[in-house]
PDB file of C-alpha atoms in Angstrom:
ATOM      1  CA  UNK A   1     -11.490   8.092  27.414  1.00  0.00           C
ATOM      2  CA  UNK A   2      -8.100   9.709  26.941  1.00  0.00           C
ATOM      3  CA  UNK A   3      -6.657   9.961  23.435  1.00  0.00           C
ATOM      4  CA  UNK A   4      -2.976   9.033  23.603  1.00  0.00           C
ATOM      5  CA  UNK A   5      -2.261  10.944  20.364  1.00  0.00           C
ATOM      6  CA  UNK A   6      -3.458  14.275  21.789  1.00  0.00           C
ATOM      7  CA  UNK A   7      -0.080  15.477  23.150  1.00  0.00           C
ATOM      8  CA  UNK A   8       1.606  14.824  19.784  1.00  0.00           C
ATOM      9  CA  UNK A   9      -1.207  16.587  17.952  1.00  0.00           C
ATOM     10  CA  UNK A  10      -1.009  19.455  20.418  1.00  0.00           C
ATOM     11  CA  UNK A  11       2.668  19.830  19.572  1.00  0.00           C
ATOM     12  CA  UNK A  12       2.029  19.711  15.821  1.00  0.00           C
ATOM     13  CA  UNK A  13      -0.817  22.204  15.856  1.00  0.00           C
ATOM     14  CA  UNK A  14       1.002  24.398  18.380  1.00  0.00           C
ATOM     15  CA  UNK A  15       4.083  24.422  16.171  1.00  0.00           C
ATOM     16  CA  UNK A  16       2.019  25.269  13.096  1.00  0.00           C
ATOM     17  CA  UNK A  17       0.193  28.071  14.909  1.00  0.00           C
ATOM     18  CA  UNK A  18       3.244  30.337  14.782  1.00  0.00           C
ATOM     19  CA  UNK A  19       3.882  32.303  11.556  1.00  0.00           C
ATOM     20  CA  UNK A  20       7.664  32.174  11.970  1.00  0.00           C
ATOM     21  CA  UNK A  21       7.589  28.391  12.230  1.00  0.00           C
ATOM     22  CA  UNK A  22       5.316  28.200   9.175  1.00  0.00           C
ATOM     23  CA  UNK A  23       7.841  30.395   7.322  1.00  0.00           C
ATOM     24  CA  UNK A  24      10.628  27.997   8.314  1.00  0.00           C
ATOM     25  CA  UNK A  25       8.585  25.054   7.043  1.00  0.00           C
ATOM     26  CA  UNK A  26       7.992  26.913   3.762  1.00  0.00           C
ATOM     27  CA  UNK A  27      11.732  27.501   3.414  1.00  0.00           C
ATOM     28  CA  UNK A  28      12.459  23.821   3.998  1.00  0.00           C
ATOM     29  CA  UNK A  29       9.732  22.816   1.564  1.00  0.00           C
ATOM     30  CA  UNK A  30      11.513  24.785  -1.172  1.00  0.00           C
ATOM     31  CA  UNK A  31      14.865  23.074  -0.513  1.00  0.00           C
ATOM     32  CA  UNK A  32      15.904  19.541   0.310  1.00  0.00           C
ATOM     33  CA  UNK A  33      17.839  20.706   3.358  1.00  0.00           C
ATOM     34  CA  UNK A  34      19.091  24.008   4.791  1.00  0.00           C
ATOM     35  CA  UNK A  35      21.646  24.934   7.410  1.00  0.00           C
ATOM     36  CA  UNK A  36      20.456  26.797  10.480  1.00  0.00           C
ATOM     37  CA  UNK A  37      22.216  29.947   9.254  1.00  0.00           C
ATOM     38  CA  UNK A  38      20.440  29.664   5.872  1.00  0.00           C
ATOM     39  CA  UNK A  39      17.112  29.356   7.665  1.00  0.00           C
ATOM     40  CA  UNK A  40      17.869  32.311   9.943  1.00  0.00           C
ATOM     41  CA  UNK A  41      19.152  34.638   7.207  1.00  0.00           C
ATOM     42  CA  UNK A  42      15.778  35.908   5.857  1.00  0.00           C
ATOM     43  CA  UNK A  43      14.036  35.936   9.246  1.00  0.00           C
ATOM     44  CA  UNK A  44      13.803  39.182  11.253  1.00  0.00           C
ATOM     45  CA  UNK A  45      14.702  37.453  14.540  1.00  0.00           C
ATOM     46  CA  UNK A  46      17.884  36.484  16.351  1.00  0.00           C
ATOM     47  CA  UNK A  47      19.702  33.196  15.827  1.00  0.00           C
ATOM     48  CA  UNK A  48      18.828  32.017  19.383  1.00  0.00           C
ATOM     49  CA  UNK A  49      15.148  32.677  18.604  1.00  0.00           C
ATOM     50  CA  UNK A  50      15.448  30.658  15.384  1.00  0.00           C
ATOM     51  CA  UNK A  51      17.006  27.818  17.381  1.00  0.00           C
ATOM     52  CA  UNK A  52      14.047  27.833  19.785  1.00  0.00           C
ATOM     53  CA  UNK A  53      11.627  27.658  16.846  1.00  0.00           C
ATOM     54  CA  UNK A  54      13.607  24.749  15.394  1.00  0.00           C
ATOM     55  CA  UNK A  55      13.391  22.961  18.769  1.00  0.00           C
ATOM     56  CA  UNK A  56       9.592  23.276  18.702  1.00  0.00           C
ATOM     57  CA  UNK A  57       9.394  22.034  15.107  1.00  0.00           C
ATOM     58  CA  UNK A  58      11.651  19.079  15.865  1.00  0.00           C
ATOM     59  CA  UNK A  59       9.706  18.107  19.003  1.00  0.00           C
ATOM     60  CA  UNK A  60       6.512  18.185  16.936  1.00  0.00           C
ATOM     61  CA  UNK A  61       8.023  15.772  14.407  1.00  0.00           C
ATOM     62  CA  UNK A  62       7.934  18.349  11.606  1.00  0.00           C
ATOM     63  CA  UNK A  63      11.686  18.618  10.995  1.00  0.00           C
ATOM     64  CA  UNK A  64      14.859  16.677  11.658  1.00  0.00           C
ATOM     65  CA  UNK A  65      18.294  18.094  12.350  1.00  0.00           C
ATOM     66  CA  UNK A  66      21.648  16.540  11.539  1.00  0.00           C
ATOM     67  CA  UNK A  67      25.025  17.821  12.638  1.00  0.00           C
ATOM     68  CA  UNK A  68      28.039  17.399  10.349  1.00  0.00           C
ATOM     69  CA  UNK A  69      31.088  19.038  11.835  1.00  0.00           C
ATOM     70  CA  UNK A  70      30.036  22.523  12.870  1.00  0.00           C
ATOM     71  CA  UNK A  71      27.070  22.708  10.494  1.00  0.00           C
ATOM     72  CA  UNK A  72      23.561  21.764  11.578  1.00  0.00           C
ATOM     73  CA  UNK A  73      21.301  20.910   8.655  1.00  0.00           C
ATOM     74  CA  UNK A  74      17.510  20.799   8.840  1.00  0.00           C
ATOM     75  CA  UNK A  75      15.019  19.038   6.612  1.00  0.00           C
ATOM     76  CA  UNK A  76      11.307  18.386   6.687  1.00  0.00           C
ATOM     77  CA  UNK A  77      10.082  15.271   8.481  1.00  0.00           C
ATOM     78  CA  UNK A  78       6.612  14.182   7.466  1.00  0.00           C
ATOM     79  CA  UNK A  79       5.704  12.158  10.569  1.00  0.00           C
ATOM     80  CA  UNK A  80       4.149  14.986  12.575  1.00  0.00           C
ATOM     81  CA  UNK A  81       2.120  16.269   9.656  1.00  0.00           C
ATOM     82  CA  UNK A  82       1.011  12.734   8.722  1.00  0.00           C
ATOM     83  CA  UNK A  83      -0.346  12.262  12.246  1.00  0.00           C
ATOM     84  CA  UNK A  84      -2.204  15.576  12.047  1.00  0.00           C
ATOM     85  CA  UNK A  85      -3.548  14.824   8.567  1.00  0.00           C
ATOM     86  CA  UNK A  86      -4.858  11.460   9.744  1.00  0.00           C
ATOM     87  CA  UNK A  87      -6.667  13.136  12.613  1.00  0.00           C
ATOM     88  CA  UNK A  88      -8.066  15.844  10.322  1.00  0.00           C
ATOM     89  CA  UNK A  89      -9.158  13.277   7.711  1.00  0.00           C
ATOM     90  CA  UNK A  90     -11.203  11.444  10.331  1.00  0.00           C
ATOM     91  CA  UNK A  91     -13.093  14.601  11.236  1.00  0.00           C
ATOM     92  CA  UNK A  92     -13.379  15.688   7.621  1.00  0.00           C
ATOM     93  CA  UNK A  93     -15.264  12.454   6.920  1.00  0.00           C
ATOM     94  CA  UNK A  94     -17.386  12.977  10.044  1.00  0.00           C
ATOM     95  CA  UNK A  95     -18.338  16.558   9.193  1.00  0.00           C
ATOM     96  CA  UNK A  96     -18.762  15.773   5.502  1.00  0.00           C
ATOM     97  CA  UNK A  97     -21.218  12.993   6.303  1.00  0.00           C
ATOM     98  CA  UNK A  98     -23.037  15.184   8.836  1.00  0.00           C
ATOM     99  CA  UNK A  99     -23.374  18.020   6.346  1.00  0.00           C
ATOM    100  CA  UNK A 100     -24.584  15.598   3.661  1.00  0.00           C
ATOM    101  CA  UNK A 101     -27.281  14.324   6.045  1.00  0.00           C
ATOM    102  CA  UNK A 102     -28.268  17.909   6.865  1.00  0.00           C
ATOM    103  CA  UNK A 103     -28.506  18.802   3.172  1.00  0.00           C
ATOM    104  CA  UNK A 104     -30.661  15.722   2.518  1.00  0.00           C
ATOM    105  CA  UNK A 105     -32.947  16.621   5.424  1.00  0.00           C
ATOM    106  CA  UNK A 106     -33.325  20.179   4.158  1.00  0.00           C
ATOM    107  CA  UNK A 107     -34.151  18.892   0.666  1.00  0.00           C
ATOM    108  CA  UNK A 108     -36.866  16.640   2.101  1.00  0.00           C
ATOM    109  CA  UNK A 109     -38.508  19.607   3.842  1.00  0.00           C
ATOM    110  CA  UNK A 110     -38.805  21.648   0.647  1.00  0.00           C
TER     111      UNK A 110
END
C-alpha cells in the first residue's frame, strides 16, 4: 500500500535535514516575519543560495513568502510541521506501547 503523505513528509524531513534551513527556521521563529535580506544577513552563504533554501522550505510547507513592492517577506507556516508531527506522534505511540510491552515481559521473567 502506498502512503500518499510520503512525498510531503519527504519534503519536510528533507528540508529539516539541512542546518542552514534549520537556522532560517530558528530566525523566523524569533520574529513574526523577516525580509529575505534580513534572513540572509547573518548566514555565511550567498543571496542566491538563501533563495534556494527558501524555495525548499516553502515547498515543504514550512514557510510562506509574500511580496510587497520589491520586498519579499517570509514567515513560518505550520502546515508542514503539523503533518510531520502527526506522523511522528503515530509512531511515538506505536514504539511507546511496544516498549511498555517489552518492559512488562522482562518484569515477568524476573
